[in-house]
Amino acid sequence: MDARARTQAVKAELAETLLARHPAPAKGAAWAESARDAARARLLAMGGPGRRDEYWRRTDPAPLVDGAPRAAALVLDETPIFDEVDALRLIFVDGEFRADLSDDPTLDGVEIQPLQDALGADIHWAKGLFGALEAAGQDPVARPLAALNTARASEGFCVRVTGKSARPINFRYLHESETSDAVVRHLVRVESGAEVTILENGPAAARINKAMEIDVAAGATCHHVRAEGRDHDRVSASHIFARLAERSLFKSFTLTVNGRLTRNETVVEFTGDEAIGHVAGAAIGAEGFRHDDTVFVTHDAERCESRQVFKKVLKSGAQGVFQGKILVKKDAQKTDGYQISQALLLDEDARFDAKPELEIYADDVACSHGSTCGEVDEDALFYLRSRGVPEDEATALMVLAFVDEAVAEIDDEAIADVIRSRVAGWLDRRVG
Amino acid sequence: MLEISNLHVKLADEDKTILKGVDLNIGAGEVHAIMGPNGSGKSTLSYVLAGKSGYDVTDGTATLLGEDILGMEPEERAAAGLFLAFQYPVEIPGVGNMTFLRTALNAQRQARGEPELSAGAVLKLIRATAKDLKIDAEMLKRPVNVGFSGGEKKRNEIMQMALLEPKMCILDETDSGLDVDAMKLVADGVNALRDKGRSFLVITHYQRLLDHIRPDVVHIMSEGRMIANGGPELAIEVETNGYADLKLQVA
């Protein structure tokens, strides 16, 4: 057996192990079972993720796939971040939905149904969507953890937005078991002209595999704001697959503060003209913090606008990765694509790896990307200190300013301010 | 107020001495001006007094109201009453001017053991100060110095000085990049702050700023030391004859 075959055998064995570790969910309707079977087959064909895969070269996936998760004690020193936002709260503990802790899931303009119920129904709007965006997102890059999620997730929600959602929907994740290993899946369809804001927050589980498929119909709007992290040993792999029809708007922002390993993959496909899709994130961590933003944007329609804005603040051995690609297909004329990834290294032990990519086949586009990595501006720091601002506070001001370009991607100012407060809280504790 | 004695300073990462024995004594309520050709060490003196890194003090002392400031952090010097209006105020994207001013004001109050001002009180104070200095309120909403014209940056410096109420104000070539009207505005701001308990050190290339800010003493600096001291007429002499004659006199 040559080296390539040996590698493939190891990957196939890992895929089997991953499937075996997570029990098959209760049987659903035939269409749901068909989607799960297809995902299972995809996973077995591609194999589990390994460091030799180009897509995992900068982030070791081992903590996400090896054995049992490392015990991750929950740190309960802060109130959940979005509790001050008036939202419908749906609470998960160790990856399981807890109706007894949650609000009544009824909301004007929105149909909300637990995943298992939805996938068990013979006729359901999720038919044709469940697993479809994930399957499409496997090309050209294999995303085995997303396939595992489709095959094994039994918890999550199907959300169909038919009007303007009266309140945001807040998926709040908690974990009680120190070694919880959870798989959560959400499906969101925002119908034509409808509008919703989805919030996610919490440390979720010691190890979590989370995925969300979001289908934004013509003229619809979907805002997504996520805050994750807190306890230091948590590991997390998340996927967002978004499909944007004409004149739709999709904006997603993620704040990650601490956690051991976080891999956030976002796959956006523009299928209708004049759609707008922004993906942004701020990640802040120290010591064993490993954070990876991997984004793939495909423009397959005319006059669409995409933005990727990612900021990382790293300290004391923390490592950050950004992999972002804008693919512009040949008919996607007048595409406006923008991508920026920047890291602020607070000391010499931190590290940032970036892999920005553009692949353009249309001839009338405006696309740009940039990536920088640097330290706090000494002159600016001195300027602030010369006015009496202590060094820690001056550094915190600079860090807040640095991440604010990403936070400013959140349209709702109140929610953006909640995020800013959380960043400031972290800086109070960790900078200096 | 400010006493500098035999101050020797070299660049921290180079074997190059910039200040070679500066002596300066500024009394309370006095306005002193330092003039001198490029490279004479004027800006270095202001940076060293404010605590900028990159310089090593190899000899000499500097005290503010009797306290040794050379051993203090920059923020401690500010809290002790020292203010440097920068020649090139740095732009800080993302940090709102109002946030910065509020933070600085309260940080200094806290350092001096005074109670912090409420957000409302700070806002009122900043707005009133800005109005006095004819500063557009829109400037307060923008990030610190970002996109400001040269004149706006200098007025922003003077506004900070007015708000923070330092005892010893150093103006490092505040006139550079200013047209006559802007210079008049800046000078008016400085003159409004002049009182018996506050001193100024005005570093400038040209006499024209000193037409508006009348100094008590003028010092001429060259090659890292003071080579001449005198009254306001010394500035006029420099403006007329340049520095060459003074250097010759010293030699």
XYZ file of C-alpha atoms in Angstrom:
683
model
C 0.000 0.000 0.000
C 1.501 3.349 -1.002
C 1.512 6.425 1.245
C -1.506 7.962 -0.452
C -3.540 4.790 -0.031
C -2.460 4.504 3.584
C -3.564 8.087 4.254
C -6.895 7.405 2.598
C -7.360 4.284 4.722
C -6.693 6.265 7.905
C -9.159 8.936 6.829
C -11.812 6.317 6.018
C -11.305 4.658 9.390
C -11.645 8.039 11.102
C -14.922 8.643 9.246
C -16.236 5.284 10.481
C -15.142 6.131 14.008
C -16.850 9.500 13.906
C -20.096 7.923 12.713
C -19.856 5.205 15.359
C -19.187 7.719 18.121
C -22.349 9.642 17.399
C -25.426 7.410 17.403
C -27.825 7.536 14.494
C -30.797 9.755 15.326
C -34.322 8.390 15.610
C -35.664 7.501 12.196
C -37.267 10.335 10.307
C -39.353 10.616 7.167
C -38.042 8.929 4.044
C -36.729 12.196 2.576
C -34.821 12.990 5.773
C -33.360 9.486 5.942
C -32.333 9.810 2.330
C -30.487 13.063 3.102
C -28.791 11.476 6.111
C -27.753 8.420 4.117
C -26.313 10.625 1.401
C -24.353 12.619 3.976
C -23.068 9.432 5.561
C -21.913 8.226 2.143
C -20.214 11.577 1.496
C -18.366 11.371 4.784
C -17.188 7.831 4.152
C -16.031 8.768 0.664
C -14.084 11.844 1.741
C -12.853 10.460 5.062
C -12.293 12.331 8.296
C -10.272 15.545 8.406
C -6.510 15.286 8.772
C -3.561 17.613 9.043
C -2.438 16.584 5.566
C -5.545 18.053 4.001
C -4.791 21.461 2.530
C -7.840 22.841 4.302
C -6.562 21.727 7.700
C -2.898 22.466 7.180
C -2.907 25.447 9.534
C -5.226 24.038 12.181
C -4.835 20.616 13.694
C -8.300 18.983 13.696
C -7.270 16.312 16.223
C -9.130 17.822 19.243
C -12.289 17.864 17.110
C -12.148 14.210 16.113
C -9.933 12.255 18.513
C -11.365 10.137 21.331
C -13.468 11.765 24.020
C -13.332 15.540 24.422
C -11.058 16.965 27.064
C -12.984 17.939 30.166
C -14.061 21.557 29.835
C -15.294 23.085 33.032
C -17.948 25.704 32.526
C -17.028 29.190 33.592
C -20.096 30.962 34.895
C -18.675 34.366 35.640
C -20.761 36.312 33.183
C -24.436 36.566 32.402
C -25.200 35.181 28.948
C -24.390 37.884 26.473
C -27.734 38.344 24.741
C -29.929 38.131 27.829
C -30.394 41.888 27.752
C -31.709 41.688 24.186
C -35.450 41.137 23.900
C -35.376 37.826 22.036
C -37.106 34.456 21.955
C -34.765 32.173 23.891
C -34.342 28.552 22.902
C -31.960 26.863 25.291
C -29.757 23.864 24.715
C -27.847 22.087 27.468
C -24.982 19.896 26.296
C -26.459 20.055 22.815
C -29.977 18.980 23.816
C -32.918 21.317 23.514
C -34.544 22.016 26.891
C -38.129 23.125 26.418
C -38.497 23.523 30.187
C -35.830 26.248 30.250
C -36.885 27.906 26.996
C -39.494 30.389 25.934
C -42.615 29.186 24.196
C -41.381 28.870 20.612
C -44.160 30.875 19.019
C -43.359 34.085 17.271
C -45.338 36.224 14.861
C -44.054 35.817 11.329
C -42.036 32.702 12.113
C -42.620 28.933 12.256
C -40.260 27.218 14.679
C -40.100 23.468 15.014
C -37.602 21.129 16.674
C -35.417 19.399 14.093
C -36.514 15.913 15.011
C -40.197 16.764 14.582
C -39.580 18.483 11.285
C -37.494 15.637 9.860
C -40.139 13.142 10.911
C -42.909 14.801 8.944
C -43.824 13.348 5.577
C -44.386 16.713 4.015
C -42.307 19.569 5.294
C -40.710 22.723 3.883
C -37.294 21.439 4.992
C -37.536 18.712 2.355
C -35.098 19.686 -0.335
C -33.148 22.005 1.934
C -31.907 19.696 4.705
C -28.411 18.608 3.697
C -28.696 20.270 0.294
C -26.621 23.359 1.026
C -24.108 21.271 2.946
C -23.804 18.868 -0.007
C -23.336 21.769 -2.427
C -20.736 23.251 -0.079
C -18.577 20.115 -0.330
C -17.325 21.254 -3.710
C -14.494 22.099 -4.274
C -13.362 21.511 -0.679
C -14.330 18.534 1.476
C -16.003 19.453 4.766
C -16.320 16.094 6.540
C -17.494 17.529 9.869
C -20.423 19.163 8.102
C -21.349 15.870 6.469
C -21.112 14.196 9.868
C -23.484 16.840 11.191
C -26.095 16.140 8.493
C -25.815 12.404 9.090
C -26.007 12.482 12.873
C -27.669 15.647 14.180
C -30.903 15.054 16.025
C -31.073 18.342 17.902
C -31.698 21.793 16.541
C -34.468 23.795 14.977
C -36.144 24.339 11.669
C -37.068 27.989 11.340
C -39.247 29.281 8.525
C -39.640 33.027 8.427
C -42.676 34.208 6.499
C -42.878 37.829 7.624
C -40.912 40.243 9.728
C -39.941 38.351 12.862
C -41.394 40.110 15.891
C -38.226 39.467 17.914
C -34.806 37.951 17.307
C -34.470 34.224 17.917
C -31.725 33.414 20.393
C -30.215 29.948 20.405
C -28.523 29.840 23.772
C -26.128 27.005 24.499
C -24.990 25.813 27.889
C -23.074 22.815 29.009
C -23.232 20.982 32.297
C -21.365 17.776 31.544
C -17.665 18.446 31.452
C -17.128 15.983 28.595
C -20.239 16.606 26.510
C -19.811 15.883 22.801
C -22.729 17.356 20.900
C -24.019 17.679 17.343
C -26.533 20.446 16.661
C -28.170 21.421 13.378
C -30.432 24.301 12.415
C -32.276 24.927 9.189
C -33.458 28.408 8.339
C -35.537 29.502 5.402
C -36.333 33.172 5.102
C -39.150 33.472 2.613
C -39.392 36.192 0.012
C -39.480 39.648 1.608
C -39.280 38.261 5.155
C -36.779 39.325 7.804
C -35.213 37.706 10.850
C -32.348 38.108 13.291
C -30.819 34.962 14.726
C -28.601 35.139 17.771
C -26.427 32.343 19.095
C -24.406 32.346 22.242
C -22.874 30.199 24.875
C -20.147 27.616 25.275
C -22.457 24.822 24.056
C -20.481 21.698 24.988
C -16.977 20.508 25.722
C -16.906 19.585 22.049
C -19.555 20.663 19.618
C -20.221 20.143 15.948
C -22.721 22.747 14.878
C -24.143 23.538 11.447
C -26.730 25.893 10.059
C -28.186 25.928 6.579
C -29.733 29.273 5.695
C -31.770 29.821 2.569
C -32.495 33.497 1.976
C -35.181 33.986 -0.659
C -35.636 36.960 -2.981
C -35.740 40.268 -1.158
C -35.421 38.576 2.235
C -33.100 39.610 5.062
C -31.273 37.438 7.566
C -29.045 38.819 10.287
C -26.989 36.368 12.309
C -24.919 37.336 15.335
C -23.044 34.769 17.331
C -20.954 34.950 20.493
C -19.024 31.923 21.575
C -16.231 30.890 23.827
C -15.601 31.666 27.483
C -14.397 28.376 28.990
C -10.895 27.678 27.882
C -10.973 23.998 27.005
C -13.993 23.987 24.719
C -13.500 22.832 21.136
C -15.929 23.697 18.417
C -16.469 23.189 14.698
C -19.233 25.257 13.139
C -20.497 25.504 9.602
C -22.825 28.041 8.101
C -24.094 27.410 4.596
C -25.985 30.368 3.164
C -27.689 30.609 -0.201
C -28.695 34.067 -1.334
C -31.401 34.740 -3.884
C -31.839 38.016 -5.767
C -31.836 41.246 -3.733
C -31.521 39.287 -0.504
C -29.365 40.387 2.402
C -27.386 38.118 4.693
C -25.090 39.358 7.413
C -23.283 37.156 9.874
C -20.976 38.218 12.695
C -19.186 36.019 15.212
C -17.385 37.024 18.377
C -15.131 34.362 19.844
C -13.529 34.939 23.203
C -11.303 32.138 24.397
C -12.029 28.456 23.932
C -9.288 25.969 23.072
C -10.019 25.328 19.412
C -12.656 27.012 17.305
C -13.072 26.362 13.621
C -15.763 28.470 12.002
C -16.491 27.718 8.374
C -18.854 29.893 6.400
C -19.921 29.054 2.879
C -21.923 31.685 1.019
C -23.345 31.218 -2.452
C -24.865 34.047 -4.434
C -27.461 32.587 -6.754
C -29.578 35.686 -7.420
C -28.610 39.098 -8.752
C -28.024 42.125 -6.536
C -27.743 40.186 -3.305
C -25.564 41.299 -0.412
C -23.659 38.946 1.873
C -21.353 40.056 4.666
C -19.427 37.688 6.926
C -17.456 39.167 9.788
C -15.824 38.098 12.989
C -13.691 39.156 15.902
C -11.675 36.616 17.843
C -9.839 37.395 21.048
C -7.805 34.951 23.042
C -4.707 34.132 24.979
C -2.530 31.145 25.804
C -3.850 27.895 24.265
C -6.410 29.711 22.117
C -6.630 28.374 18.565
C -9.032 30.117 16.248
C -9.689 29.472 12.584
C -12.040 31.386 10.287
C -12.486 29.644 6.988
C -14.764 31.347 4.485
C -15.719 30.449 0.940
C -17.826 32.888 -1.057
C -19.085 31.942 -4.503
C -20.490 34.628 -6.766
C -22.736 33.057 -9.384
C -25.005 36.018 -10.093
C -24.595 39.589 -11.270
C -24.119 42.796 -9.257
C -23.773 41.090 -5.890
C -21.721 42.438 -3.016
C -19.732 40.327 -0.581
C -17.631 41.471 2.372
C -15.424 39.458 4.677
C -14.056 41.369 7.671
C -12.110 39.395 10.255
C -10.093 40.669 13.192
C -8.114 38.663 15.701
C -6.447 39.819 18.886
C -3.939 37.270 20.082
C -1.722 37.046 23.112
C 0.628 34.734 25.009
C 0.908 31.848 22.572
C -2.542 32.162 20.997
C -2.771 31.271 17.319
C -5.144 32.547 14.683
C -5.873 31.352 11.174
C -7.839 32.954 8.385
C -8.590 31.189 5.131
C -10.882 33.130 2.868
C -11.746 32.782 -0.741
C -13.835 34.740 -3.193
C -14.741 32.724 -6.280
C -16.341 34.745 -9.063
C -17.879 32.615 -11.776
C -17.812 33.844 -15.359
C -21.362 35.167 -15.467
C -21.098 37.016 -12.157
C -20.407 40.399 -13.764
C -20.278 43.585 -11.686
C -19.368 41.600 -8.592
C -18.118 43.691 -5.691
C -16.052 41.437 -3.453
C -14.026 42.597 -0.470
C -12.018 40.661 2.030
C -9.854 41.821 4.914
C -8.248 39.783 7.668
C -6.127 41.437 10.310
C -4.463 40.291 13.472
C -3.213 42.323 16.386
C -0.507 40.458 18.239
C -0.215 41.709 21.790
C 3.118 40.019 22.328
C 5.773 38.100 20.454
C 4.405 34.676 21.396
C 1.182 35.060 19.399
C 0.876 33.886 15.806
C -1.386 34.533 12.824
C -1.559 32.644 9.515
C -3.616 33.992 6.658
C -4.496 32.530 3.307
C -6.536 35.041 1.323
C -7.590 33.953 -2.162
C -9.360 35.394 -5.181
C -10.404 33.285 -8.155
C -12.110 35.345 -10.826
C -13.554 34.270 -14.165
C -15.758 37.299 -14.896
C -14.116 40.317 -16.521
C -16.064 43.227 -15.055
C -15.642 42.973 -11.301
C -14.174 44.906 -8.378
C -12.612 42.494 -5.928
C -9.944 43.094 -3.342
C -8.358 41.364 -0.431
C -5.889 42.335 2.204
C -4.325 40.787 5.239
C -2.129 42.340 7.897
C -0.566 41.279 11.121
C 0.967 43.705 13.549
C 1.465 45.000 17.042
C -0.230 47.830 18.870
C 0.871 51.126 17.325
C 3.505 52.451 19.743
C 3.029 56.073 18.700
C -0.712 55.893 19.251
C -0.163 54.165 22.581
C 2.233 56.910 23.682
C -0.212 59.579 22.552
C -2.965 58.104 24.736
C -0.626 57.600 27.687
C 0.674 61.157 27.390
C -2.889 62.266 28.078
C -2.961 60.293 31.314
C -4.544 57.066 30.097
C -2.758 54.122 31.796
C -1.065 51.648 29.467
C -3.593 48.829 30.049
C -6.496 51.125 29.401
C -4.814 52.658 26.364
C -4.134 49.186 24.945
C -7.747 48.221 25.573
C -8.941 51.322 23.733
C -6.734 50.431 20.785
C -7.923 46.824 20.757
C -11.554 47.907 20.876
C -10.870 50.249 17.998
C -9.152 47.462 16.098
C -12.020 44.982 16.359
C -14.651 47.638 15.801
C -14.400 47.475 12.025
C -15.750 43.930 12.292
C -18.295 44.748 15.010
C -19.553 47.626 12.856
C -20.768 45.002 10.388
C -23.661 44.365 12.796
C -26.556 46.542 11.670
C -28.427 46.527 14.979
C -26.611 49.097 17.129
C -27.981 47.727 20.400
C -26.687 44.243 19.610
C -23.368 45.696 18.423
C -23.045 47.532 21.739
C -23.643 44.291 23.632
C -20.762 42.762 21.692
C -18.550 45.793 22.390
C -19.293 45.519 26.103
C -18.291 41.861 26.115
C -15.036 42.634 24.343
C -14.347 45.430 26.844
C -15.035 43.014 29.696
C -12.505 40.571 28.336
C -9.950 43.298 27.925
C -10.424 44.388 31.524
C -9.470 40.899 32.628
C -6.869 39.845 30.119
C -4.911 42.761 28.718
C -2.009 44.035 30.699
C 7.611 74.800 37.950
C 9.918 72.896 35.571
C 13.595 72.546 36.337
C 15.923 70.821 33.931
C 19.545 70.453 34.855
C 22.439 69.163 32.759
C 20.139 66.833 30.780
C 21.974 64.399 28.531
C 19.966 62.081 26.285
C 20.933 59.532 23.673
C 18.890 57.396 21.323
C 18.186 54.060 23.001
C 19.186 51.854 20.088
C 21.957 54.001 18.628
C 25.113 55.452 20.013
C 23.965 58.974 19.209
C 23.680 61.699 21.828
C 20.962 64.258 21.101
C 20.802 66.414 24.231
C 24.181 67.423 25.589
C 23.552 69.181 28.868
C 20.289 71.121 28.702
C 19.576 73.548 31.541
C 16.184 75.192 31.815
C 14.225 76.689 34.655
C 10.636 77.782 34.065
C 8.874 79.516 36.900
C 5.183 79.313 37.684
C 3.109 81.388 35.290
C 6.020 81.959 32.896
C 6.016 81.407 29.176
C 9.294 80.304 27.674
C 10.024 79.751 24.025
C 12.693 77.544 22.517
C 13.856 78.269 19.000
C 16.536 76.546 17.057
C 17.445 75.025 13.723
C 16.278 71.588 12.623
C 18.064 68.774 14.412
C 18.989 70.872 17.424
C 17.066 68.585 19.817
C 13.930 70.656 20.476
C 11.430 67.859 19.795
C 13.640 65.323 21.554
C 13.508 67.503 24.660
C 9.698 67.565 24.528
C 9.472 63.799 23.972
C 11.900 63.020 26.773
C 9.960 65.226 29.169
C 6.689 63.513 28.177
C 8.219 60.037 28.607
C 8.394 58.669 25.069
C 10.333 55.425 24.780
C 13.372 55.178 22.556
C 15.528 57.626 24.498
C 18.024 56.999 27.298
C 18.703 59.719 29.831
C 22.394 59.334 30.536
C 22.798 62.284 32.901
C 20.924 65.169 34.446
C 17.558 65.744 36.080
C 14.122 67.086 35.303
C 11.606 67.963 37.993
C 8.051 69.231 37.814
C 6.938 71.069 40.940
C 9.850 69.460 42.692
C 9.004 65.918 41.636
C 11.425 63.899 39.528
C 9.476 63.140 36.330
C 12.144 61.160 34.484
C 11.353 58.042 36.510
C 7.626 58.299 35.866
C 5.486 56.556 33.239
C 3.979 58.908 30.613
C 0.534 58.712 32.230
C 2.030 59.554 35.630
C 3.694 62.639 34.179
C 0.345 63.673 32.694
C -1.376 63.207 36.042
C 1.412 65.235 37.666
C 0.459 68.115 35.394
C 2.597 67.805 32.265
C 1.041 68.200 28.837
C 2.668 67.897 25.432
C 0.859 69.320 22.406
C 2.331 67.212 19.619
C 3.843 68.564 16.446
C 2.230 65.689 14.555
C -0.766 64.434 16.550
C -1.213 60.760 15.745
C -4.384 59.469 14.108
C -6.093 56.664 16.006
C -8.760 55.001 13.846
C -11.671 53.535 15.740
C -11.146 55.463 18.978
C -13.814 58.141 19.181
C -12.582 61.593 20.156
C -15.256 61.891 22.832
C -14.450 58.462 24.290
C -10.775 59.335 24.349
C -11.321 62.688 26.047
C -13.639 61.180 28.650
C -11.183 58.353 29.357
C -8.229 60.714 29.660
C -10.064 63.169 31.866
C -11.290 60.531 34.282
C -7.992 58.632 34.278
C -6.182 61.768 35.403
C -8.811 62.556 38.025
C -8.573 58.992 39.324
C -4.762 59.198 39.458
C -5.032 62.391 41.518
C -7.553 60.835 43.873
C -10.422 62.974 42.587
C -13.876 61.514 41.911
C -14.629 60.552 38.304
C -17.008 62.780 36.411
C -20.288 61.300 35.179
C -20.733 60.783 31.446
C -23.176 63.685 31.380
C -20.827 66.041 33.211
C -17.943 65.139 30.901
C -20.091 65.689 27.846
C -21.163 69.107 29.081
C -17.591 70.102 29.882
C -16.228 68.913 26.537
C -18.962 70.682 24.583
C -18.419 73.943 26.442
C -14.647 73.784 25.918
C -15.079 72.957 22.240
C -17.426 75.896 21.825
C -14.936 78.289 23.438
C -12.246 77.128 21.033
C -14.600 77.286 18.022
C -14.306 73.537 17.488
C -17.069 71.967 15.432
C -19.058 69.478 17.542
C -18.832 67.036 14.625
C -15.095 66.738 15.310
C -15.886 65.276 18.700
C -17.788 62.403 17.116
C -14.991 61.412 14.786
C -12.083 59.083 15.619
C -9.112 60.828 17.220
C -7.444 63.061 14.612
C -8.574 60.829 11.727
C -9.210 62.931 8.653
C -8.581 66.149 10.581
C -6.900 68.996 8.743
C -3.635 70.334 10.180
C -5.492 73.163 11.861
C -8.148 70.832 13.308
C -5.472 68.588 14.757
C -3.757 71.486 16.482
C -7.033 72.869 17.805
C -7.839 69.383 19.081
C -4.544 69.453 20.957
C -5.371 72.809 22.513
C -8.831 71.548 23.442
C -7.257 68.591 25.255
C -4.960 70.994 27.027
C -7.894 73.139 28.099
C -9.859 70.138 29.333
C -7.074 68.432 31.221
C -5.888 71.652 32.872
C -2.186 70.773 33.117
C 0.279 72.901 35.034
C 3.137 72.679 32.562
C 2.232 72.843 28.872
C 4.762 72.059 26.164
C 3.798 73.050 22.631
C 6.016 71.288 20.110
C 6.009 73.346 16.904
C 2.299 73.864 17.198
C 2.536 76.488 14.455
C 3.731 74.048 11.790
C 1.189 73.516 9.062
C -1.087 76.314 10.258
C -2.301 79.261 8.251
C -2.478 82.679 9.920
C -6.121 82.313 11.002
C -5.589 78.855 12.500
C -2.476 80.044 14.293
C -4.428 82.941 15.786
C -7.103 80.536 17.032
C -4.503 78.274 18.613
C -2.685 81.210 20.181
C -5.950 82.603 21.549
C -6.609 79.214 23.144
C -3.186 79.215 24.757
C -3.483 82.815 25.943
C -6.853 82.045 27.514
C -5.165 79.352 29.584
C -2.347 81.556 30.825
C -2.461 82.132 34.543
C -0.164 82.372 37.526
C -0.254 78.658 38.220
C 0.365 77.441 34.694
C 3.556 77.590 32.650
C 4.253 77.140 28.966
C 7.186 75.968 26.918
C 6.619 76.940 23.291
C 8.903 75.241 20.801
C 8.902 76.964 17.460
C 10.952 77.632 14.359
C 9.513 81.010 13.680
C 8.950 84.213 15.495
C 5.427 84.660 14.079
C 3.781 82.405 16.700
C 5.491 84.504 19.351
C 3.694 87.553 17.980
C 0.550 85.937 19.334
C 1.937 84.115 22.361
C 4.226 86.655 23.980
C 7.017 84.764 25.786
C 8.755 85.917 28.947
C 12.018 84.219 28.002
C 13.385 82.988 24.680
C 16.026 80.258 24.500
C 18.001 79.310 21.460
C 18.920 75.654 21.168
C 21.600 74.257 18.940
C 23.307 70.884 18.795
C 21.643 69.633 21.966
C 22.196 72.573 24.305
C 20.970 76.081 24.950
C 23.300 78.554 23.291
C 21.512 81.808 24.085
C 18.836 83.113 26.404
C 17.045 86.416 26.327
C 13.795 88.258 26.122
C 11.312 88.404 23.222
C 13.786 90.546 21.268
C 15.980 87.463 20.861
C 13.293 85.849 18.715
C 13.194 88.920 16.507
C 16.966 88.848 16.183
C 16.840 85.222 15.086
C 14.098 85.995 12.613
C 16.223 88.786 11.152
C 19.722 87.318 11.198
C 19.189 83.549 11.494
C 21.046 81.256 13.847
C 24.488 81.545 12.297
C 25.554 84.642 14.254
C 24.494 83.116 17.544
C 26.462 79.939 16.817
C 29.499 82.028 16.024
C 29.147 83.906 19.299
C 29.089 80.627 21.204
C 32.038 79.222 19.282
